[in-house]
């Protein structure tokens, strides 16, 4: 397992002479100002002439690469438009990402980003987007040609008062590092990243940062009665594991009770005996996307020394068909004591989460629990690849998640729970069945199943991230591949509402 390299990021004053490539944001409908105007003047208006000829007018989302503007400019100058209105932080993130995408593989070792307003806050926001877009998972590409490799390894945000942005820069770096960890974990194939290897990776990553990492192994789970989770893993030669990551950053007082994040970590989901079709089954290596998000979040919180107590728990299993695998019709006893008839072994994520959610409540009495899971294909039918579904018994928590998602571009949309859906899980032979009666509303019945393991009064939200953990179509801050969805938005949730 070779982690993707994060580019070095820093803030600096606007230099006299630029090293490497330079990217500018351009406000639409107004004259060029600041460093861009100065550079354009020094090369006798060559940049402006190119922009005019190309029809680049600073409209939002438009990008232009200007090559060889003259001796007074670097060989590669990139412009990206912000439109006429003052940009939000997210728009600046996306602008930074577009600038990065233009030059990433063109041979420049560094990219300097210059915001139109010269502020450290804008420079930091550009850096965040650019660094996000600089993610590559090339660990297993041993024959890459130079022009296929990323050349930019240093990104500088140029501004008038770099010292004033030191805290912002540290937070940006923490968020991007956490996001990169989540993406690395999703990219790793299941022959490398099986449950115990995942657990070990978390120890290696997080213990040096001061996170307490505890592994609950199969023997302990058997003794304690984690029957729902163990049933899923029993067909695999790989042992299941639960990892508890505890960040104790609160300094006392009302913020001492922890908040909990729980992740589905199915390192590979064949479906088990209810086996999936072969086409596209390789996607199920990222069926641990919830666990990846929780892991990345814990890394971010630890790196920026968040003043909060946060427990991340991930249930790690492999769902395989085997002589020892769980059968359709099997009845298991969950950690909560409730029994479940497993009618479809491919509805395994909810079985894993049932036991982890129960453990989290019994042990930590959290202020809230948010679970994340690539839980249902039906989520893609409902919301496609653009937004994740949020199901919650608490309006305040749901609204906080929504606000954090809108601010970071990790979009969510609220979905319902309710007795009408929940009752389809009733069962004649056990306390419940693991699938609803028909195929409609499958994401909702899955959420209702989880709700049966939420204790009275416990604030809880479930995020079904099946559609957003991976993208084949380029997204602004991601490119293609694993997205690291929810690391940045959940960090914002904690930072905005749950820190002393
Ligand atoms: N991991 C899958 C959900 C999934 C499917 C995520 C496709 C992303 C893309 C989950 O374990 C699953 O198999 N769910 C079943 C549930 C069904 C058997 C009730 C599904 O969605 O088909
Ligand atoms: Mn499944
Ligand atoms: Zn699954």
Short mmCIF file of C-alpha atoms and ligand atoms in Angstrom, two decimals:
data_model
loop_
_atom_site.label_atom_id
_atom_site.label_comp_id
_atom_site.label_asym_id
_atom_site.label_seq_id
_atom_site.Cartn_x
_atom_site.Cartn_y
_atom_site.Cartn_z
CA UNK A 1 0.00 0.00 0.00
CA UNK A 2 1.61 3.20 -1.19
CA UNK A 3 -0.27 6.34 -0.19
CA UNK A 4 -0.87 8.98 -2.86
CA UNK A 5 1.47 11.92 -2.40
CA UNK A 6 -0.09 15.15 -1.30
CA UNK A 7 1.35 18.22 -3.02
CA UNK A 8 3.24 20.64 -0.78
CA UNK A 9 1.05 23.69 -0.17
CA UNK A 10 1.98 27.10 1.19
CA UNK A 11 1.02 30.76 1.20
CA UNK A 12 3.50 33.41 0.08
CA UNK A 13 3.65 37.00 -1.08
CA UNK A 14 3.08 37.61 -4.77
CA UNK A 15 6.51 37.05 -6.31
CA UNK A 16 8.33 39.39 -8.71
CA UNK A 17 9.12 36.43 -10.94
CA UNK A 18 7.04 33.26 -11.15
CA UNK A 19 8.56 29.79 -10.95
CA UNK A 20 6.62 27.16 -12.86
CA UNK A 21 3.04 27.75 -13.94
CA UNK A 22 0.82 30.52 -12.64
CA UNK A 23 -2.96 30.59 -12.32
CA UNK A 24 -5.11 33.68 -11.88
CA UNK A 25 -8.77 34.06 -11.02
CA UNK A 26 -10.53 36.70 -13.09
CA UNK A 27 -13.66 38.55 -12.02
CA UNK A 28 -16.10 38.76 -14.92
CA UNK A 29 -17.18 42.07 -16.42
CA UNK A 30 -14.43 44.24 -14.97
CA UNK A 31 -10.90 45.35 -15.78
CA UNK A 32 -8.00 43.17 -14.81
CA UNK A 33 -6.28 44.30 -11.63
CA UNK A 34 -3.34 43.44 -9.38
CA UNK A 35 -0.71 40.90 -10.34
CA UNK A 36 -2.53 39.80 -13.50
CA UNK A 37 -2.79 43.37 -14.83
CA UNK A 38 0.90 43.93 -14.01
CA UNK A 39 2.00 40.78 -15.80
CA UNK A 40 -0.15 41.55 -18.80
CA UNK A 41 1.34 45.06 -19.01
CA UNK A 42 4.87 43.63 -18.77
CA UNK A 43 4.19 41.43 -21.80
CA UNK A 44 2.60 44.26 -23.77
CA UNK A 45 -0.97 43.00 -23.40
CA UNK A 46 -0.27 39.58 -24.94
CA UNK A 47 -2.33 37.75 -22.28
CA UNK A 48 -5.29 40.05 -22.74
CA UNK A 49 -5.14 39.75 -26.52
CA UNK A 50 -5.14 35.97 -26.28
CA UNK A 51 -8.04 36.06 -23.84
CA UNK A 52 -10.07 38.38 -26.08
CA UNK A 53 -9.33 36.28 -29.15
CA UNK A 54 -10.43 33.14 -27.31
CA UNK A 55 -13.59 34.80 -26.03
CA UNK A 56 -12.48 34.48 -22.43
CA UNK A 57 -14.36 37.14 -20.46
CA UNK A 58 -14.11 35.91 -16.88
CA UNK A 59 -17.48 34.15 -16.94
CA UNK A 60 -17.91 31.65 -14.14
CA UNK A 61 -16.37 28.29 -14.88
CA UNK A 62 -14.48 29.31 -18.02
CA UNK A 63 -10.79 28.51 -18.10
CA UNK A 64 -8.07 29.54 -20.54
CA UNK A 65 -4.50 28.34 -20.86
CA UNK A 66 -2.19 31.01 -22.32
CA UNK A 67 1.04 29.60 -23.69
CA UNK A 68 4.20 31.60 -24.36
CA UNK A 69 2.87 35.08 -23.65
CA UNK A 70 6.38 36.49 -23.68
CA UNK A 71 9.57 36.84 -21.69
CA UNK A 72 7.80 38.68 -18.87
CA UNK A 73 5.41 35.79 -18.21
CA UNK A 74 5.87 32.11 -17.38
CA UNK A 75 5.46 29.70 -20.30
CA UNK A 76 2.08 28.63 -18.95
CA UNK A 77 -0.42 31.12 -17.56
CA UNK A 78 -3.91 29.87 -16.70
CA UNK A 79 -6.95 32.05 -16.19
CA UNK A 80 -10.23 30.98 -14.67
CA UNK A 81 -13.37 33.08 -14.54
CA UNK A 82 -15.33 33.75 -11.35
CA UNK A 83 -18.24 35.63 -12.86
CA UNK A 84 -19.36 39.07 -11.75
CA UNK A 85 -20.55 38.24 -8.21
CA UNK A 86 -18.24 37.87 -5.23
CA UNK A 87 -17.29 34.18 -5.18
CA UNK A 88 -18.09 31.82 -2.32
CA UNK A 89 -15.35 29.68 -0.76
CA UNK A 90 -16.72 26.70 -2.69
CA UNK A 91 -16.54 28.62 -5.98
CA UNK A 92 -12.92 29.46 -5.18
CA UNK A 93 -12.26 25.79 -4.38
CA UNK A 94 -13.62 24.86 -7.80
CA UNK A 95 -11.62 27.64 -9.48
CA UNK A 96 -8.41 26.36 -7.87
CA UNK A 97 -9.26 22.86 -9.03
CA UNK A 98 -9.79 24.03 -12.64
CA UNK A 99 -6.47 25.86 -12.65
CA UNK A 100 -4.75 22.72 -11.37
CA UNK A 101 -6.45 20.50 -13.94
CA UNK A 102 -5.09 22.65 -16.80
CA UNK A 103 -1.42 22.30 -15.85
CA UNK A 104 -1.14 19.15 -13.74
CA UNK A 105 0.72 17.05 -16.29
CA UNK A 106 2.38 19.70 -18.49
CA UNK A 107 5.83 19.49 -16.93
CA UNK A 108 5.74 22.34 -14.43
CA UNK A 109 6.93 21.35 -10.97
CA UNK A 110 4.96 24.10 -9.30
CA UNK A 111 1.77 26.09 -9.68
CA UNK A 112 1.31 29.51 -8.11
CA UNK A 113 -2.30 30.58 -7.60
CA UNK A 114 -3.12 34.27 -7.50
CA UNK A 115 -6.62 35.28 -6.38
CA UNK A 116 -8.17 38.39 -7.96
CA UNK A 117 -8.60 40.05 -4.54
CA UNK A 118 -5.13 39.22 -3.22
CA UNK A 119 -6.48 37.95 0.11
CA UNK A 120 -5.06 35.07 2.12
CA UNK A 121 -8.54 33.60 2.58
CA UNK A 122 -9.11 33.45 -1.18
CA UNK A 123 -5.63 32.04 -1.75
CA UNK A 124 -6.28 29.30 0.84
CA UNK A 125 -9.59 28.41 -0.81
CA UNK A 126 -7.89 28.14 -4.20
CA UNK A 127 -5.19 25.95 -2.65
CA UNK A 128 -7.78 23.59 -1.20
CA UNK A 129 -9.42 22.99 -4.57
CA UNK A 130 -6.10 22.67 -6.39
CA UNK A 131 -4.68 20.22 -3.87
CA UNK A 132 -7.89 18.17 -4.00
CA UNK A 133 -7.63 17.97 -7.77
CA UNK A 134 -3.96 16.90 -7.52
CA UNK A 135 -4.89 13.45 -6.19
CA UNK A 136 -3.50 10.53 -8.20
CA UNK A 137 -3.60 6.84 -7.42
CA UNK A 138 -0.63 5.62 -9.43
CA UNK A 139 0.71 3.12 -6.91
CA UNK A 140 0.32 0.18 -9.29
CA UNK A 141 1.20 1.97 -12.53
CA UNK A 142 4.79 0.84 -13.03
CA UNK A 143 5.03 1.85 -16.69
CA UNK A 144 3.64 5.37 -16.75
CA UNK A 145 5.21 7.74 -19.29
CA UNK A 146 6.42 11.11 -18.05
CA UNK A 147 3.64 13.03 -19.75
CA UNK A 148 1.07 10.81 -18.03
CA UNK A 149 2.48 11.58 -14.62
CA UNK A 150 1.57 14.55 -12.55
CA UNK A 151 4.39 17.09 -12.72
CA UNK A 152 3.09 19.66 -10.25
CA UNK A 153 4.14 18.75 -6.71
CA UNK A 154 4.17 22.21 -5.14
CA UNK A 155 1.25 24.65 -5.00
CA UNK A 156 1.67 28.18 -3.68
CA UNK A 157 -1.15 30.57 -2.83
CA UNK A 158 0.07 34.10 -3.51
CA UNK A 159 -1.47 36.88 -1.44
CA UNK A 160 -0.71 40.19 0.24
CA UNK A 161 -0.58 38.97 3.86
CA UNK A 162 0.38 35.28 3.92
CA UNK A 163 0.95 35.18 7.68
CA UNK A 164 -2.69 36.03 8.30
CA UNK A 165 -3.71 32.80 6.54
CA UNK A 166 -1.57 30.40 8.59
CA UNK A 167 -4.51 28.84 10.46
CA UNK A 168 -6.58 28.55 7.30
CA UNK A 169 -3.69 26.88 5.53
CA UNK A 170 -3.26 24.34 8.34
CA UNK A 171 -6.97 23.47 8.15
CA UNK A 172 -6.81 23.12 4.36
CA UNK A 173 -3.88 20.77 4.66
CA UNK A 174 -5.68 18.68 7.31
CA UNK A 175 -8.83 18.38 5.24
CA UNK A 176 -7.04 17.43 2.05
CA UNK A 177 -4.90 14.85 3.89
CA UNK A 178 -8.01 13.24 5.33
CA UNK A 179 -9.70 13.25 1.95
CA UNK A 180 -6.63 11.66 0.34
CA UNK A 181 -6.62 8.87 2.94
CA UNK A 182 -10.27 8.13 2.20
CA UNK A 183 -9.57 8.03 -1.53
CA UNK A 184 -6.50 5.80 -1.11
CA UNK A 185 -8.52 3.31 0.92
CA UNK A 186 -11.24 3.15 -1.74
CA UNK A 187 -8.77 2.67 -4.57
CA UNK A 188 -6.86 -0.16 -2.92
CA UNK A 189 -8.07 -3.48 -4.32
CA UNK A 190 -9.67 -6.03 -2.04
CA UNK A 191 -6.77 -8.49 -2.28
CA UNK A 192 -4.60 -5.86 -0.62
CA UNK A 193 -7.09 -4.04 1.62
CA UNK A 194 -8.95 -6.84 3.43
CA UNK A 195 -10.43 -6.19 6.88
CA UNK A 196 -7.39 -6.88 9.06
CA UNK A 197 -5.10 -4.99 6.65
CA UNK A 198 -7.51 -2.04 6.76
CA UNK A 199 -7.42 -2.13 10.57
CA UNK A 200 -3.64 -2.18 10.60
CA UNK A 201 -3.49 0.70 8.13
CA UNK A 202 -5.65 2.76 10.49
CA UNK A 203 -3.34 2.02 13.40
CA UNK A 204 -0.33 3.05 11.30
CA UNK A 205 -1.99 6.23 10.05
CA UNK A 206 -3.75 7.47 13.15
CA UNK A 207 -1.86 6.38 16.25
CA UNK A 208 1.12 8.64 15.47
CA UNK A 209 -1.36 11.55 15.30
CA UNK A 210 -2.66 10.88 18.82
CA UNK A 211 -5.81 8.97 17.96
CA UNK A 212 -6.51 6.00 20.25
CA UNK A 213 -7.08 3.06 17.90
CA UNK A 214 -8.63 -0.14 19.23
CA UNK A 215 -9.27 -3.26 17.18
CA UNK A 216 -12.11 -5.56 18.19
CA UNK A 217 -11.29 -8.96 16.73
CA UNK A 218 -13.51 -11.92 15.84
CA UNK A 219 -12.86 -13.76 19.10
CA UNK A 220 -14.05 -10.80 21.15
CA UNK A 221 -17.07 -10.26 18.91
CA UNK A 222 -18.04 -13.92 19.24
CA UNK A 223 -17.84 -13.66 23.01
CA UNK A 224 -19.91 -10.47 23.04
CA UNK A 225 -22.53 -11.60 20.53
CA UNK A 226 -21.99 -9.54 17.37
CA UNK A 227 -24.03 -12.11 15.46
CA UNK A 228 -25.24 -9.85 12.64
CA UNK A 229 -21.77 -8.63 11.66
CA UNK A 230 -20.08 -12.01 12.09
CA UNK A 231 -22.69 -13.71 9.93
CA UNK A 232 -21.71 -11.51 6.99
CA UNK A 233 -18.02 -12.27 7.35
CA UNK A 234 -18.34 -16.00 7.97
CA UNK A 235 -18.01 -16.96 4.31
CA UNK A 236 -14.66 -15.22 3.95
CA UNK A 237 -11.23 -16.64 4.74
CA UNK A 238 -10.38 -13.12 5.90
CA UNK A 239 -11.22 -12.31 9.51
CA UNK A 240 -13.69 -9.52 10.23
CA UNK A 241 -12.68 -6.64 12.49
CA UNK A 242 -14.15 -3.54 14.05
CA UNK A 243 -11.89 -0.54 14.55
CA UNK A 244 -12.65 2.15 17.11
CA UNK A 245 -10.81 5.44 16.61
CA UNK A 246 -11.10 7.83 19.51
CA UNK A 247 -9.93 11.44 19.23
CA UNK A 248 -10.05 13.15 22.62
CA UNK A 249 -9.62 16.78 21.71
CA UNK A 250 -12.13 18.46 24.03
CA UNK A 251 -10.72 20.18 27.06
CA UNK A 252 -13.67 19.71 29.40
CA UNK A 253 -17.15 21.08 29.98
CA UNK A 254 -20.30 20.56 27.97
CA UNK A 255 -18.44 19.41 24.89
CA UNK A 256 -17.06 16.33 26.62
CA UNK A 257 -19.67 13.82 25.48
CA UNK A 258 -18.45 12.36 22.22
CA UNK A 259 -20.02 12.50 18.81
CA UNK A 260 -19.86 9.27 16.82
CA UNK A 261 -19.32 8.46 13.17
CA UNK A 262 -19.93 4.89 12.01
CA UNK A 263 -18.83 3.51 8.65
CA UNK A 264 -19.78 0.47 6.58
CA UNK A 265 -16.54 -1.26 5.68
CA UNK A 266 -17.39 -4.12 3.33
CA UNK A 267 -13.94 -4.57 1.79
CA UNK A 268 -15.54 -6.57 -1.00
CA UNK A 269 -19.20 -7.32 -1.60
CA UNK A 270 -19.83 -10.27 -3.89
CA UNK A 271 -23.36 -10.43 -2.54
CA UNK A 272 -22.56 -13.72 -0.81
CA UNK A 273 -24.79 -16.68 -1.68
CA UNK A 274 -27.29 -14.14 -3.12
CA UNK A 275 -24.46 -13.43 -5.51
CA UNK A 276 -24.26 -10.34 -7.70
CA UNK A 277 -23.99 -10.49 -11.50
CA UNK A 278 -20.39 -10.52 -12.77
CA UNK A 279 -20.64 -7.27 -14.77
CA UNK A 280 -19.41 -4.38 -12.69
CA UNK A 281 -18.80 -6.46 -9.62
CA UNK A 282 -15.30 -4.95 -9.40
CA UNK A 283 -16.95 -1.74 -8.18
CA UNK A 284 -17.70 -3.50 -4.94
CA UNK A 285 -14.12 -2.97 -3.80
CA UNK A 286 -15.34 0.47 -2.75
CA UNK A 287 -18.16 -0.93 -0.66
CA UNK A 288 -16.03 0.25 2.26
CA UNK A 289 -16.56 3.89 1.27
CA UNK A 290 -18.35 4.70 4.53
CA UNK A 291 -15.46 3.31 6.57
CA UNK A 292 -13.03 5.22 4.34
CA UNK A 293 -14.87 8.48 4.99
CA UNK A 294 -14.88 7.94 8.74
CA UNK A 295 -11.16 7.09 8.66
CA UNK A 296 -10.31 10.16 6.61
CA UNK A 297 -12.40 12.34 8.90
CA UNK A 298 -10.54 11.05 11.97
CA UNK A 299 -7.25 11.88 10.29
CA UNK A 300 -8.42 15.41 9.49
CA UNK A 301 -9.67 16.01 13.05
CA UNK A 302 -6.42 14.76 14.55
CA UNK A 303 -4.22 16.74 12.16
CA UNK A 304 -5.98 19.99 12.97
CA UNK A 305 -6.27 19.08 16.65
CA UNK A 306 -10.03 19.57 16.72
CA UNK A 307 -11.34 20.62 20.14
CA UNK A 308 -13.95 17.88 20.24
CA UNK A 309 -14.33 14.32 21.42
CA UNK A 310 -15.03 12.20 18.40
CA UNK A 311 -15.32 8.43 18.08
CA UNK A 312 -15.10 6.84 14.65
CA UNK A 313 -16.14 3.19 14.36
CA UNK A 314 -15.84 1.04 11.26
CA UNK A 315 -17.20 -2.47 10.71
CA UNK A 316 -14.80 -4.31 8.38
CA UNK A 317 -15.89 -7.53 6.66
CA UNK A 318 -15.70 -9.32 3.35
CA UNK A 319 -18.96 -10.71 1.92
CA UNK A 320 -18.13 -13.93 0.07
CA UNK A 321 -19.97 -17.06 -1.10
CA UNK A 322 -18.38 -20.16 0.39
CA UNK A 323 -19.22 -23.51 1.92
CA UNK A 324 -19.29 -21.72 5.25
CA UNK A 325 -21.20 -18.66 4.02
CA UNK A 326 -24.44 -17.46 5.51
CA UNK A 327 -27.53 -18.83 3.67
CA UNK A 328 -30.74 -17.07 2.71
CA UNK A 329 -33.16 -17.88 5.52
CA UNK A 330 -30.54 -18.01 8.26
CA UNK A 331 -31.55 -16.31 11.48
CA UNK A 332 -28.89 -14.40 13.39
CA UNK A 333 -28.97 -12.73 16.81
CA UNK A 334 -27.60 -9.19 16.71
CA UNK A 335 -25.60 -7.52 19.47
CA UNK A 336 -28.81 -5.72 20.48
CA UNK A 337 -30.50 -9.07 21.13
CA UNK A 338 -32.95 -8.59 18.24
CA UNK A 339 -33.07 -11.49 15.80
CA UNK A 340 -32.87 -11.06 12.03
CA UNK A 341 -33.88 -13.41 9.26
CA UNK A 342 -31.37 -12.94 6.45
CA UNK A 343 -33.49 -13.31 3.33
CA UNK A 344 -30.89 -11.80 1.02
CA UNK A 345 -27.21 -12.12 1.84
CA UNK A 346 -26.51 -9.14 -0.44
CA UNK A 347 -28.27 -6.84 2.02
CA UNK A 348 -25.20 -7.17 4.23
CA UNK A 349 -24.21 -3.60 5.00
CA UNK A 350 -27.17 -3.06 7.28
CA UNK A 351 -26.27 -6.23 9.20
CA UNK A 352 -22.76 -4.93 9.78
CA UNK A 353 -23.99 -1.49 10.82
CA UNK A 354 -26.66 -2.90 13.16
CA UNK A 355 -24.01 -4.27 15.52
CA UNK A 356 -21.60 -1.35 15.23
CA UNK A 357 -24.36 1.20 15.83
CA UNK A 358 -25.51 -0.72 18.90
CA UNK A 359 -21.99 -0.91 20.30
CA UNK A 360 -21.45 2.83 19.72
CA UNK A 361 -24.56 3.71 21.72
CA UNK A 362 -23.95 1.28 24.58
CA UNK A 363 -20.35 2.32 25.01
CA UNK A 364 -20.28 6.06 24.27
CA UNK A 365 -23.78 7.53 24.79
CA UNK A 366 -22.97 9.96 21.97
CA UNK A 367 -24.45 13.43 21.39
CA UNK A 368 -25.22 12.21 17.90
CA UNK A 369 -24.36 9.34 15.59
CA UNK A 370 -23.89 9.78 11.85
CA UNK A 371 -23.43 6.58 9.90
CA UNK A 372 -22.13 6.44 6.36
CA UNK A 373 -22.64 3.53 4.00
CA UNK A 374 -22.68 2.53 0.36
CA UNK A 375 -25.87 0.84 1.38
CA UNK A 376 -28.20 0.51 -1.60
CA UNK A 377 -28.21 0.52 -5.38
CA UNK A 378 -31.63 2.16 -5.05
CA UNK A 379 -29.86 5.30 -3.81
CA UNK A 380 -28.42 5.74 -7.32
CA UNK A 381 -31.89 5.39 -8.78
CA UNK A 382 -33.16 8.14 -6.48
CA UNK A 383 -30.35 10.73 -6.51
CA UNK A 384 -27.87 9.57 -9.14
CA UNK A 385 -24.23 10.48 -8.68
CA UNK A 386 -24.81 14.07 -7.57
CA UNK A 387 -26.10 13.85 -4.02
CA UNK A 388 -26.10 11.44 -1.11
CA UNK A 389 -29.29 10.62 0.78
CA UNK A 390 -29.66 11.69 4.41
CA UNK A 391 -32.16 9.95 6.66
CA UNK A 392 -32.50 11.35 10.16
CA UNK A 393 -34.67 11.31 13.26
CA UNK A 394 -33.45 14.82 14.15
CA UNK A 395 -34.20 17.94 12.09
CA UNK A 396 -31.41 19.98 13.63
CA UNK A 397 -28.75 17.40 12.79
CA UNK A 398 -30.17 16.94 9.29
CA UNK A 399 -30.10 20.70 8.73
CA UNK A 400 -26.53 20.97 9.99
CA UNK A 401 -25.48 18.20 7.61
CA UNK A 402 -27.25 19.94 4.76
CA UNK A 403 -25.55 23.27 5.47
CA UNK A 404 -22.10 21.64 5.69
CA UNK A 405 -22.72 19.79 2.46
CA UNK A 406 -23.77 22.89 0.54
CA UNK A 407 -20.68 24.74 1.76
CA UNK A 408 -18.25 22.03 0.69
CA UNK A 409 -19.88 20.75 -2.48
CA UNK A 410 -20.39 17.30 -0.97
CA UNK A 411 -24.12 17.51 -1.63
CA UNK A 412 -26.83 15.68 0.31
CA UNK A 413 -30.59 15.55 0.11
CA UNK A 414 -33.02 14.55 2.86
CA UNK A 415 -35.00 11.36 2.42
CA UNK A 416 -37.85 10.04 4.58
CA UNK A 417 -38.17 7.43 7.29
CA UNK A 418 -41.55 6.26 8.53
CA UNK A 419 -43.74 3.51 9.88
CA UNK A 420 -45.29 2.83 6.45
CA UNK A 421 -41.87 1.76 5.20
CA UNK A 422 -40.60 0.29 8.44
CA UNK A 423 -43.37 -2.28 8.76
CA UNK A 424 -42.27 -4.03 5.57
CA UNK A 425 -39.37 -5.38 7.66
CA UNK A 426 -41.69 -7.25 10.01
CA UNK A 427 -41.14 -10.98 9.89
CA UNK A 428 -43.04 -14.10 10.95
CA UNK A 429 -39.94 -16.10 11.86
CA UNK A 430 -37.73 -13.55 13.59
CA UNK A 431 -37.91 -10.01 15.01
CA UNK A 432 -37.28 -8.65 11.53
CA UNK A 433 -36.11 -9.53 8.03
CA UNK A 434 -33.12 -7.86 6.38
CA UNK A 435 -34.99 -6.75 3.24
CA UNK A 436 -38.34 -5.11 2.68
CA UNK A 437 -41.24 -6.76 0.90
CA UNK A 438 -40.66 -5.42 -2.62
CA UNK A 439 -38.01 -3.60 -4.56
CA UNK A 440 -39.42 -0.07 -4.36
CA UNK A 441 -38.08 2.43 -1.87
CA UNK A 442 -35.12 0.17 -1.14
CA UNK A 443 -32.95 2.95 0.32
CA UNK A 444 -35.71 3.88 2.73
CA UNK A 445 -36.39 0.38 3.99
CA UNK A 446 -32.63 -0.03 4.47
CA UNK A 447 -32.58 3.16 6.57
CA UNK A 448 -35.61 1.91 8.54
CA UNK A 449 -33.73 -1.30 9.24
CA UNK A 450 -30.87 0.73 10.75
CA UNK A 451 -33.34 2.79 12.78
CA UNK A 452 -34.43 -0.39 14.54
CA UNK A 453 -30.98 -0.40 16.13
CA UNK A 454 -31.14 3.23 17.29
CA UNK A 455 -32.06 3.64 20.94
CA UNK A 456 -34.87 5.88 22.20
CA UNK A 457 -33.80 9.53 22.25
CA UNK A 458 -30.57 8.95 20.32
CA UNK A 459 -29.99 11.63 17.66
CA UNK A 460 -28.99 9.89 14.48
CA UNK A 461 -28.48 10.42 10.79
CA UNK A 462 -27.77 7.84 8.12
CA UNK A 463 -26.01 8.87 4.91
CA UNK A 464 -26.40 6.51 1.97
CA UNK A 465 -23.35 7.42 -0.11
CA UNK A 466 -23.61 4.61 -2.69
CA UNK A 467 -23.82 7.05 -5.62
CA UNK A 468 -21.12 9.52 -4.62
CA UNK A 469 -18.09 7.63 -3.37
CA UNK A 470 -16.71 7.06 -6.86
CA UNK A 471 -17.00 8.93 -10.14
CA UNK A 472 -16.23 7.91 -13.73
CA UNK A 473 -17.20 11.32 -15.07
CA UNK A 474 -14.77 14.10 -14.02
CA UNK A 475 -15.94 16.19 -11.07
CA UNK A 476 -14.34 19.60 -10.41
CA UNK A 477 -12.44 18.85 -7.22
CA UNK A 478 -11.93 15.16 -7.85
CA UNK A 479 -11.19 14.33 -11.44
CA UNK A 480 -12.22 10.69 -11.70
CA UNK A 481 -12.08 7.75 -9.31
CA UNK A 482 -12.62 7.81 -5.57
CA UNK A 483 -14.08 11.07 -4.26
CA UNK A 484 -13.37 10.91 -0.53
CA UNK A 485 -16.96 12.08 -0.12
CA UNK A 486 -17.99 13.48 3.27
CA UNK A 487 -14.56 13.99 4.86
CA UNK A 488 -14.62 17.74 4.28
CA UNK A 489 -18.31 18.25 5.03
CA UNK A 490 -18.26 16.20 8.25
CA UNK A 491 -15.15 18.05 9.38
CA UNK A 492 -17.08 21.26 8.82
CA UNK A 493 -20.05 19.89 10.79
CA UNK A 494 -17.76 19.23 13.76
CA UNK A 495 -15.90 22.51 13.42
CA UNK A 496 -19.02 24.67 13.11
CA UNK A 497 -21.19 23.10 15.80
CA UNK A 498 -19.42 20.63 18.08
CA UNK A 499 -16.19 22.25 19.16
CA UNK A 500 -15.66 24.14 22.39
N1 LIG B 1 -23.13 -2.53 -1.59
C1 LIG B 1 -24.43 -2.76 -2.10
C2 LIG B 1 -25.11 -1.46 -2.57
C3 LIG B 1 -24.57 -0.85 -3.84
C4 LIG B 1 -24.95 -1.35 -5.06
C5 LIG B 1 -23.75 0.23 -3.79
C6 LIG B 1 -24.49 -0.77 -6.22
C7 LIG B 1 -23.29 0.82 -4.95
C8 LIG B 1 -23.67 0.32 -6.16
C9 LIG B 1 -25.31 -3.38 -1.03
O1 LIG B 1 -24.67 -4.22 -0.16
C10 LIG B 1 -26.35 -4.18 -1.75
O2 LIG B 1 -25.99 -5.12 -2.37
N2 LIG B 1 -27.62 -3.79 -1.61
C11 LIG B 1 -28.68 -4.44 -2.28
C12 LIG B 1 -29.84 -4.56 -1.32
C13 LIG B 1 -30.94 -5.44 -1.79
C14 LIG B 1 -30.48 -6.88 -1.82
C15 LIG B 1 -32.12 -5.28 -0.87
C16 LIG B 1 -29.06 -3.63 -3.51
O3 LIG B 1 -29.01 -2.40 -3.44
O4 LIG B 1 -29.34 -4.23 -4.55
MN1 LIG B 2 -24.59 -6.20 -0.89
ZN1 LIG B 3 -22.68 -3.89 0.14
#
